[in-house]
């Protein structure tokens, strides 16, 4: 009550009488309150982390599925290529013996004779692959019609084989 | 603090509100600057919030609140009748009653009460004097109940 005029005697007497009144008994269980306070104090603070993380991952999954390109529109290179092209490298590799198969023998010869003992690198598979690609992408073969065989087949089915 | 919450709630709800305030205090990372003022302000907010939710309940609960226990524990050496004091306090305006409880039974200074009620100190002091005068006038109208034999 600083900077204020003091209470008169009657007010002070009433104030003292009121202050003597004892508030009603409180039924708060102190032990239970302390137990709950202790339990609340040790609860993990990051309880909301996992739901947020799970929701984020779920949203990312839904977004990736929604923006995935249509499988029908994706190029199917393996199906479009001729079997000969797909099988060419492996068949060529199987046909050519691996010069480095006997590593110990090759190492001994290189140590004795130098780099000249190394065998020539296999060039045949690459050439075969180029040859097959040229047959697919190059000009049509020089046959009597000047068309690809598949063109000839379609035309034969549409207009009939004149022969 | 339970007596302070009794202005808005019955005994059980007031005790729950005070208990919740203490539990919330535990989860605070920093200790409040003025702990007493913080506690009373938290009890005030919790009690008013509970009053709003309780007001939506059925009317029979409100009628049952008439029979709730008194605010004070009557003792033979009391200088004033506890029931009469409670009746006079309940007839005071809300702001005056709240101020008297915070000052007399809460033990708060006028500065601390100002942080609880957001009122300037000068206003609180004049309101306190008016509350005491009104309370004395009410109790003088019922002289047989204001003092113990």
mmCIF file of C-alpha atoms in Angstrom:
data_model
loop_
_atom_site.group_PDB
_atom_site.id
_atom_site.type_symbol
_atom_site.label_atom_id
_atom_site.label_comp_id
_atom_site.label_asym_id
_atom_site.label_seq_id
_atom_site.Cartn_x
_atom_site.Cartn_y
_atom_site.Cartn_z
ATOM 1 C CA UNK A 1 0.000 0.000 0.000
ATOM 2 C CA UNK A 2 2.856 2.291 -0.710
ATOM 3 C CA UNK A 3 2.087 5.822 -1.876
ATOM 4 C CA UNK A 4 -1.481 5.440 -0.693
ATOM 5 C CA UNK A 5 -3.257 6.791 2.338
ATOM 6 C CA UNK A 6 -3.573 4.075 4.990
ATOM 7 C CA UNK A 7 -6.776 2.307 5.863
ATOM 8 C CA UNK A 8 -8.845 3.693 8.697
ATOM 9 C CA UNK A 9 -9.205 1.826 11.954
ATOM 10 C CA UNK A 10 -12.515 0.220 11.076
ATOM 11 C CA UNK A 11 -11.160 -1.107 7.817
ATOM 12 C CA UNK A 12 -8.037 -2.439 9.505
ATOM 13 C CA UNK A 13 -10.162 -4.156 12.145
ATOM 14 C CA UNK A 14 -12.366 -5.768 9.517
ATOM 15 C CA UNK A 15 -9.300 -6.766 7.510
ATOM 16 C CA UNK A 16 -7.785 -8.453 10.560
ATOM 17 C CA UNK A 17 -11.039 -10.251 11.348
ATOM 18 C CA UNK A 18 -11.307 -11.536 7.809
ATOM 19 C CA UNK A 19 -7.684 -12.642 7.796
ATOM 20 C CA UNK A 20 -8.410 -14.759 10.885
ATOM 21 C CA UNK A 21 -10.889 -16.886 8.977
ATOM 22 C CA UNK A 22 -9.457 -20.229 8.001
ATOM 23 C CA UNK A 23 -10.227 -21.388 4.440
ATOM 24 C CA UNK A 24 -12.082 -24.685 4.237
ATOM 25 C CA UNK A 25 -10.102 -27.883 4.369
ATOM 26 C CA UNK A 26 -8.670 -28.817 0.997
ATOM 27 C CA UNK A 27 -8.953 -32.414 -0.074
ATOM 28 C CA UNK A 28 -6.029 -32.352 -2.460
ATOM 29 C CA UNK A 29 -3.908 -35.433 -1.816
ATOM 30 C CA UNK A 30 -0.382 -34.144 -1.592
ATOM 31 C CA UNK A 31 1.226 -37.531 -2.223
ATOM 32 C CA UNK A 32 -0.942 -38.131 -5.273
ATOM 33 C CA UNK A 33 -0.165 -34.670 -6.583
ATOM 34 C CA UNK A 34 3.569 -35.204 -6.175
ATOM 35 C CA UNK A 35 3.330 -38.587 -7.891
ATOM 36 C CA UNK A 36 1.483 -37.111 -10.843
ATOM 37 C CA UNK A 37 3.909 -34.216 -11.011
ATOM 38 C CA UNK A 38 6.842 -36.592 -11.073
ATOM 39 C CA UNK A 39 5.270 -38.714 -13.756
ATOM 40 C CA UNK A 40 4.534 -35.655 -15.845
ATOM 41 C CA UNK A 41 8.091 -34.428 -15.491
ATOM 42 C CA UNK A 42 9.635 -37.610 -16.920
ATOM 43 C CA UNK A 43 7.331 -37.994 -19.889
ATOM 44 C CA UNK A 44 9.270 -37.662 -23.135
ATOM 45 C CA UNK A 45 9.120 -34.270 -24.730
ATOM 46 C CA UNK A 46 9.303 -35.568 -28.311
ATOM 47 C CA UNK A 47 6.095 -37.546 -28.309
ATOM 48 C CA UNK A 48 4.858 -35.665 -31.334
ATOM 49 C CA UNK A 49 7.912 -36.510 -33.459
ATOM 50 C CA UNK A 50 6.863 -39.934 -34.644
ATOM 51 C CA UNK A 51 3.375 -38.999 -35.825
ATOM 52 C CA UNK A 52 4.799 -36.064 -37.764
ATOM 53 C CA UNK A 53 7.526 -38.225 -39.287
ATOM 54 C CA UNK A 54 5.068 -40.951 -40.236
ATOM 55 C CA UNK A 55 2.710 -38.443 -41.794
ATOM 56 C CA UNK A 56 5.561 -36.946 -43.805
ATOM 57 C CA UNK A 57 6.675 -40.306 -45.118
ATOM 58 C CA UNK A 58 3.109 -41.236 -46.016
ATOM 59 C CA UNK A 59 2.659 -37.955 -47.882
ATOM 60 C CA UNK A 60 5.914 -38.535 -49.771
ATOM 61 C CA UNK A 61 4.774 -42.033 -50.723
ATOM 62 C CA UNK A 62 1.422 -40.809 -51.987
ATOM 63 C CA UNK A 63 3.128 -38.031 -53.947
ATOM 64 C CA UNK A 64 5.591 -40.401 -55.557
ATOM 65 C CA UNK A 65 2.802 -42.780 -56.575
ATOM 66 C CA UNK A 66 0.693 -39.930 -57.937
ATOM 67 C CA UNK A 67 3.535 -38.471 -60.023
ATOM 68 C CA UNK A 68 4.853 -41.789 -61.281
ATOM 69 C CA UNK A 69 5.002 -41.952 -65.103
ATOM 70 C CA UNK A 70 2.505 -44.180 -66.838
ATOM 71 C CA UNK A 71 4.068 -47.602 -67.419
ATOM 72 C CA UNK A 72 2.406 -47.774 -70.859
ATOM 73 C CA UNK A 73 4.288 -44.628 -71.908
ATOM 74 C CA UNK A 74 7.721 -45.775 -70.811
ATOM 75 C CA UNK A 75 9.977 -47.017 -73.606
ATOM 76 C CA UNK A 76 10.322 -50.739 -73.669
ATOM 77 C CA UNK A 77 13.754 -51.071 -75.180
ATOM 78 C CA UNK A 78 14.208 -54.696 -74.359
ATOM 79 C CA UNK A 79 10.954 -55.706 -76.028
ATOM 80 C CA UNK A 80 11.570 -53.573 -79.104
ATOM 81 C CA UNK A 81 15.017 -54.846 -79.817
ATOM 82 C CA UNK A 82 15.529 -57.922 -81.859
ATOM 83 C CA UNK A 83 16.611 -61.031 -80.000
ATOM 84 C CA UNK A 84 19.721 -61.148 -82.080
ATOM 85 C CA UNK A 85 20.867 -57.796 -80.737
ATOM 86 C CA UNK A 86 20.262 -58.779 -77.118
ATOM 87 C CA UNK A 87 21.996 -62.059 -77.494
ATOM 88 C CA UNK A 88 24.876 -60.857 -79.636
ATOM 89 C CA UNK A 89 27.303 -59.712 -76.921
ATOM 90 C CA UNK A 90 26.791 -62.677 -74.694
ATOM 91 C CA UNK A 91 27.012 -65.140 -77.539
ATOM 92 C CA UNK A 92 30.132 -63.452 -78.808
ATOM 93 C CA UNK A 93 31.629 -63.492 -75.363
ATOM 94 C CA UNK A 94 30.892 -67.144 -75.017
ATOM 95 C CA UNK A 95 32.432 -67.880 -78.409
ATOM 96 C CA UNK A 96 35.670 -66.032 -77.633
ATOM 97 C CA UNK A 97 37.836 -67.684 -75.021
ATOM 98 C CA UNK A 98 38.907 -65.440 -72.202
ATOM 99 C CA UNK A 99 42.615 -64.771 -72.640
ATOM 100 C CA UNK A 100 43.009 -63.869 -68.993
ATOM 101 C CA UNK A 101 41.517 -67.106 -67.805
ATOM 102 C CA UNK A 102 44.787 -68.501 -66.664
ATOM 103 C CA UNK A 103 45.885 -65.513 -64.689
ATOM 104 C CA UNK A 104 48.990 -67.096 -63.205
ATOM 105 C CA UNK A 105 50.353 -68.123 -66.627
ATOM 106 C CA UNK A 106 49.610 -64.738 -68.164
ATOM 107 C CA UNK A 107 51.260 -62.968 -65.245
ATOM 108 C CA UNK A 108 54.377 -65.068 -65.576
ATOM 109 C CA UNK A 109 54.632 -64.360 -69.323
ATOM 110 C CA UNK A 110 54.126 -60.626 -68.819
ATOM 111 C CA UNK A 111 56.835 -60.585 -66.152
ATOM 112 C CA UNK A 112 59.222 -62.432 -68.467
ATOM 113 C CA UNK A 113 58.443 -60.876 -71.895
ATOM 114 C CA UNK A 114 56.867 -57.546 -71.020
ATOM 115 C CA UNK A 115 53.615 -56.003 -72.245
ATOM 116 C CA UNK A 116 53.988 -57.604 -75.645
ATOM 117 C CA UNK A 117 52.876 -60.866 -74.062
ATOM 118 C CA UNK A 118 49.387 -59.476 -73.422
ATOM 119 C CA UNK A 119 46.791 -60.798 -75.829
ATOM 120 C CA UNK A 120 44.867 -58.513 -78.180
ATOM 121 C CA UNK A 121 41.558 -57.229 -76.777
ATOM 122 C CA UNK A 122 38.463 -58.921 -78.149
ATOM 123 C CA UNK A 123 37.026 -56.666 -80.858
ATOM 124 C CA UNK A 124 34.678 -59.059 -82.535
ATOM 125 C CA UNK A 125 31.662 -58.632 -80.202
ATOM 126 C CA UNK A 126 31.673 -54.845 -80.644
ATOM 127 C CA UNK A 127 31.832 -55.179 -84.379
ATOM 128 C CA UNK A 128 28.992 -57.688 -84.359
ATOM 129 C CA UNK A 129 26.921 -55.333 -82.238
ATOM 130 C CA UNK A 130 27.542 -52.469 -84.651
ATOM 131 C CA UNK A 131 26.651 -54.697 -87.547
ATOM 132 C CA UNK A 132 23.363 -55.658 -85.938
ATOM 133 C CA UNK A 133 22.512 -52.024 -85.131
ATOM 134 C CA UNK A 134 23.286 -51.049 -88.709
ATOM 135 C CA UNK A 135 20.928 -53.670 -89.974
ATOM 136 C CA UNK A 136 18.197 -52.226 -87.724
ATOM 137 C CA UNK A 137 18.832 -48.490 -88.157
ATOM 138 C CA UNK A 138 20.486 -48.299 -91.548
ATOM 139 C CA UNK A 139 18.898 -48.148 -94.975
ATOM 140 C CA UNK A 140 16.741 -51.034 -96.042
ATOM 141 C CA UNK A 141 18.571 -53.950 -97.601
ATOM 142 C CA UNK A 142 18.979 -54.006 -101.294
ATOM 143 C CA UNK A 143 16.397 -56.514 -102.260
ATOM 144 C CA UNK A 144 14.106 -56.539 -105.194
ATOM 145 C CA UNK A 145 11.423 -54.386 -103.477
ATOM 146 C CA UNK A 146 13.678 -51.959 -101.637
ATOM 147 C CA UNK A 147 11.613 -52.418 -98.372
ATOM 148 C CA UNK A 148 12.182 -53.889 -94.971
ATOM 149 C CA UNK A 149 10.851 -57.400 -94.584
ATOM 150 C CA UNK A 150 8.281 -56.284 -91.978
ATOM 151 C CA UNK A 151 7.093 -53.612 -94.407
ATOM 152 C CA UNK A 152 6.667 -56.221 -97.032
ATOM 153 C CA UNK A 153 4.714 -58.436 -94.617
ATOM 154 C CA UNK A 154 2.267 -55.643 -93.707
ATOM 155 C CA UNK A 155 1.754 -54.628 -97.279
ATOM 156 C CA UNK A 156 1.189 -58.230 -98.268
ATOM 157 C CA UNK A 157 -1.499 -58.591 -95.601
ATOM 158 C CA UNK A 158 -3.209 -55.341 -96.590
ATOM 159 C CA UNK A 159 -3.237 -55.587 -100.336
ATOM 160 C CA UNK A 160 -2.494 -59.234 -100.767
ATOM 161 C CA UNK A 161 0.434 -60.966 -102.202
ATOM 162 C CA UNK A 162 0.481 -60.260 -105.935
ATOM 163 C CA UNK A 163 2.425 -63.415 -106.515
ATOM 164 C CA UNK B 1 -5.693 -20.774 -4.074
ATOM 165 C CA UNK B 2 -8.607 -23.159 -3.709
ATOM 166 C CA UNK B 3 -10.491 -20.401 -1.898
ATOM 167 C CA UNK B 4 -9.652 -18.083 -4.785
ATOM 168 C CA UNK B 5 -10.973 -20.624 -7.305
ATOM 169 C CA UNK B 6 -14.139 -21.081 -5.226
ATOM 170 C CA UNK B 7 -15.386 -17.766 -6.573
ATOM 171 C CA UNK B 8 -16.134 -19.513 -9.835
ATOM 172 C CA UNK B 9 -16.225 -23.222 -9.005
ATOM 173 C CA UNK B 10 -17.464 -25.630 -6.375
ATOM 174 C CA UNK B 11 -15.036 -27.251 -3.973
ATOM 175 C CA UNK B 12 -14.167 -30.312 -6.068
ATOM 176 C CA UNK B 13 -13.731 -28.390 -9.308
ATOM 177 C CA UNK B 14 -11.660 -25.748 -7.543
ATOM 178 C CA UNK B 15 -9.337 -28.409 -6.152
ATOM 179 C CA UNK B 16 -9.010 -29.979 -9.592
ATOM 180 C CA UNK B 17 -8.163 -26.623 -11.123
ATOM 181 C CA UNK B 18 -5.463 -25.942 -8.544
ATOM 182 C CA UNK B 19 -4.047 -29.418 -8.985
ATOM 183 C CA UNK B 20 -3.905 -28.980 -12.743
ATOM 184 C CA UNK B 21 -2.074 -25.697 -12.318
ATOM 185 C CA UNK B 22 0.590 -27.350 -10.186
ATOM 186 C CA UNK B 23 0.967 -30.176 -12.694
ATOM 187 C CA UNK B 24 1.326 -27.662 -15.510
ATOM 188 C CA UNK B 25 3.952 -25.831 -13.506
ATOM 189 C CA UNK B 26 6.090 -28.974 -13.399
ATOM 190 C CA UNK B 27 6.221 -29.167 -17.175
ATOM 191 C CA UNK B 28 7.471 -25.593 -17.468
ATOM 192 C CA UNK B 29 11.079 -25.287 -18.532
ATOM 193 C CA UNK B 30 11.700 -22.052 -16.659
ATOM 194 C CA UNK B 31 10.552 -20.926 -13.266
ATOM 195 C CA UNK B 32 8.173 -17.951 -13.467
ATOM 196 C CA UNK B 33 9.553 -14.635 -12.319
ATOM 197 C CA UNK B 34 6.866 -14.166 -9.686
ATOM 198 C CA UNK B 35 5.715 -17.630 -8.714
ATOM 199 C CA UNK B 36 2.820 -16.589 -6.475
ATOM 200 C CA UNK B 37 1.367 -14.178 -9.016
ATOM 201 C CA UNK B 38 1.838 -16.778 -11.737
ATOM 202 C CA UNK B 39 0.024 -19.440 -9.726
ATOM 203 C CA UNK B 40 -2.924 -17.226 -8.906
ATOM 204 C CA UNK B 41 -3.190 -16.038 -12.472
ATOM 205 C CA UNK B 42 -3.100 -19.636 -13.722
ATOM 206 C CA UNK B 43 -5.770 -20.642 -11.215
ATOM 207 C CA UNK B 44 -7.879 -17.708 -12.345
ATOM 208 C CA UNK B 45 -7.610 -18.705 -16.004
ATOM 209 C CA UNK B 46 -8.297 -22.356 -15.251
ATOM 210 C CA UNK B 47 -11.296 -21.552 -13.054
ATOM 211 C CA UNK B 48 -12.851 -19.209 -15.598
ATOM 212 C CA UNK B 49 -12.272 -21.757 -18.348
ATOM 213 C CA UNK B 50 -13.927 -24.469 -16.276
ATOM 214 C CA UNK B 51 -16.820 -22.139 -15.460
ATOM 215 C CA UNK B 52 -17.541 -21.734 -19.153
ATOM 216 C CA UNK B 53 -17.598 -25.465 -19.709
ATOM 217 C CA UNK B 54 -19.665 -26.091 -16.582
ATOM 218 C CA UNK B 55 -22.227 -23.483 -17.555
ATOM 219 C CA UNK B 56 -23.257 -25.690 -20.433
ATOM 220 C CA UNK B 57 -24.293 -28.499 -18.134
ATOM 221 C CA UNK B 58 -27.746 -29.221 -16.880
ATOM 222 C CA UNK B 59 -29.521 -26.973 -14.413
ATOM 223 C CA UNK B 60 -29.846 -29.574 -11.687
ATOM 224 C CA UNK B 61 -26.112 -29.394 -11.167
ATOM 225 C CA UNK B 62 -26.419 -25.666 -10.663
ATOM 226 C CA UNK B 63 -29.163 -26.187 -8.089
ATOM 227 C CA UNK B 64 -27.013 -28.741 -6.312
ATOM 228 C CA UNK B 65 -24.258 -26.143 -6.034
ATOM 229 C CA UNK B 66 -26.401 -24.236 -3.516
ATOM 230 C CA UNK B 67 -25.696 -26.935 -0.960
ATOM 231 C CA UNK B 68 -21.947 -26.867 -1.508
ATOM 232 C CA UNK B 69 -19.726 -26.588 1.572
ATOM 233 C CA UNK B 70 -18.635 -23.230 2.903
ATOM 234 C CA UNK B 71 -15.568 -21.310 1.936
ATOM 235 C CA UNK B 72 -14.273 -21.100 5.496
ATOM 236 C CA UNK B 73 -13.776 -23.510 8.325
ATOM 237 C CA UNK B 74 -15.702 -22.103 11.304
ATOM 238 C CA UNK B 75 -13.709 -22.007 14.533
ATOM 239 C CA UNK B 76 -14.699 -20.843 18.023
ATOM 240 C CA UNK B 77 -12.062 -18.155 18.174
ATOM 241 C CA UNK B 78 -13.074 -16.481 14.924
ATOM 242 C CA UNK B 79 -13.619 -12.733 15.267
ATOM 243 C CA UNK B 80 -16.250 -12.837 12.566
ATOM 244 C CA UNK B 81 -18.874 -15.374 11.602
ATOM 245 C CA UNK B 82 -17.602 -17.502 8.730
ATOM 246 C CA UNK B 83 -20.976 -18.027 7.066
ATOM 247 C CA UNK B 84 -21.861 -14.334 7.323
ATOM 248 C CA UNK B 85 -18.520 -13.382 5.837
ATOM 249 C CA UNK B 86 -19.057 -15.759 2.964
ATOM 250 C CA UNK B 87 -22.551 -14.405 2.336
ATOM 251 C CA UNK B 88 -21.270 -10.852 2.333
ATOM 252 C CA UNK B 89 -18.388 -11.766 0.031
ATOM 253 C CA UNK B 90 -20.702 -13.454 -2.468
ATOM 254 C CA UNK B 91 -22.827 -10.304 -2.610
ATOM 255 C CA UNK B 92 -19.852 -8.119 -3.460
ATOM 256 C CA UNK B 93 -19.111 -7.263 -7.084
ATOM 257 C CA UNK B 94 -16.836 -9.829 -8.704
ATOM 258 C CA UNK B 95 -13.824 -7.531 -8.952
ATOM 259 C CA UNK B 96 -14.056 -6.487 -5.292
ATOM 260 C CA UNK B 97 -14.474 -10.068 -4.084
ATOM 261 C CA UNK B 98 -11.545 -11.274 -6.148
ATOM 262 C CA UNK B 99 -9.384 -8.454 -4.856
ATOM 263 C CA UNK B 100 -10.223 -9.147 -1.207
ATOM 264 C CA UNK B 101 -9.410 -12.839 -1.540
ATOM 265 C CA UNK B 102 -6.126 -12.193 -3.314
ATOM 266 C CA UNK B 103 -5.074 -9.580 -0.764
ATOM 267 C CA UNK B 104 -6.253 -11.097 2.508
ATOM 268 C CA UNK B 105 -6.046 -14.852 2.039
ATOM 269 C CA UNK B 106 -3.671 -14.998 -0.937
ATOM 270 C CA UNK B 107 -1.197 -12.659 0.728
ATOM 271 C CA UNK B 108 -0.366 -10.903 -2.538
ATOM 272 C CA UNK B 109 0.785 -7.312 -2.713
ATOM 273 C CA UNK B 110 -1.083 -4.826 -4.862
ATOM 274 C CA UNK B 111 1.696 -5.011 -7.450
ATOM 275 C CA UNK B 112 1.328 -8.789 -7.639
ATOM 276 C CA UNK B 113 -2.450 -8.513 -7.818
ATOM 277 C CA UNK B 114 -1.974 -6.104 -10.705
ATOM 278 C CA UNK B 115 -0.124 -8.776 -12.648
ATOM 279 C CA UNK B 116 -2.979 -11.195 -12.003
ATOM 280 C CA UNK B 117 -5.890 -8.917 -12.891
ATOM 281 C CA UNK B 118 -4.127 -6.482 -15.247
ATOM 282 C CA UNK B 119 -5.257 -3.497 -13.185
ATOM 283 C CA UNK B 120 -3.136 -0.539 -12.047
ATOM 284 C CA UNK B 121 -2.145 -0.423 -8.405
ATOM 285 C CA UNK B 122 -3.952 2.837 -7.671
ATOM 286 C CA UNK B 123 -7.176 1.380 -8.992
ATOM 287 C CA UNK B 124 -6.702 -1.738 -6.909
ATOM 288 C CA UNK B 125 -6.132 0.220 -3.714
ATOM 289 C CA UNK B 126 -9.228 2.359 -4.120
ATOM 290 C CA UNK B 127 -11.205 -0.728 -5.046
ATOM 291 C CA UNK B 128 -9.901 -2.481 -1.951
ATOM 292 C CA UNK B 129 -11.065 0.321 0.309
ATOM 293 C CA UNK B 130 -14.468 0.320 -1.351
ATOM 294 C CA UNK B 131 -14.730 -3.442 -0.936
ATOM 295 C CA UNK B 132 -13.946 -3.262 2.772
ATOM 296 C CA UNK B 133 -16.474 -0.470 3.242
ATOM 297 C CA UNK B 134 -19.160 -2.399 1.378
ATOM 298 C CA UNK B 135 -18.413 -5.545 3.308
ATOM 299 C CA UNK B 136 -18.563 -3.759 6.652
ATOM 300 C CA UNK B 137 -21.855 -2.155 5.695
ATOM 301 C CA UNK B 138 -23.343 -5.527 4.743
ATOM 302 C CA UNK B 139 -22.242 -7.131 7.973
ATOM 303 C CA UNK B 140 -23.490 -4.236 10.093
ATOM 304 C CA UNK B 141 -26.935 -4.875 8.640
ATOM 305 C CA UNK B 142 -26.753 -8.349 10.198
ATOM 306 C CA UNK B 143 -25.119 -7.674 13.580
ATOM 307 C CA UNK B 144 -26.241 -10.917 15.168
ATOM 308 C CA UNK B 145 -24.194 -12.915 12.621
ATOM 309 C CA UNK B 146 -21.068 -10.825 12.358
ATOM 310 C CA UNK B 147 -19.538 -11.629 15.721
ATOM 311 C CA UNK B 148 -19.178 -14.689 17.805
ATOM 312 C CA UNK B 149 -20.793 -14.714 21.242
#
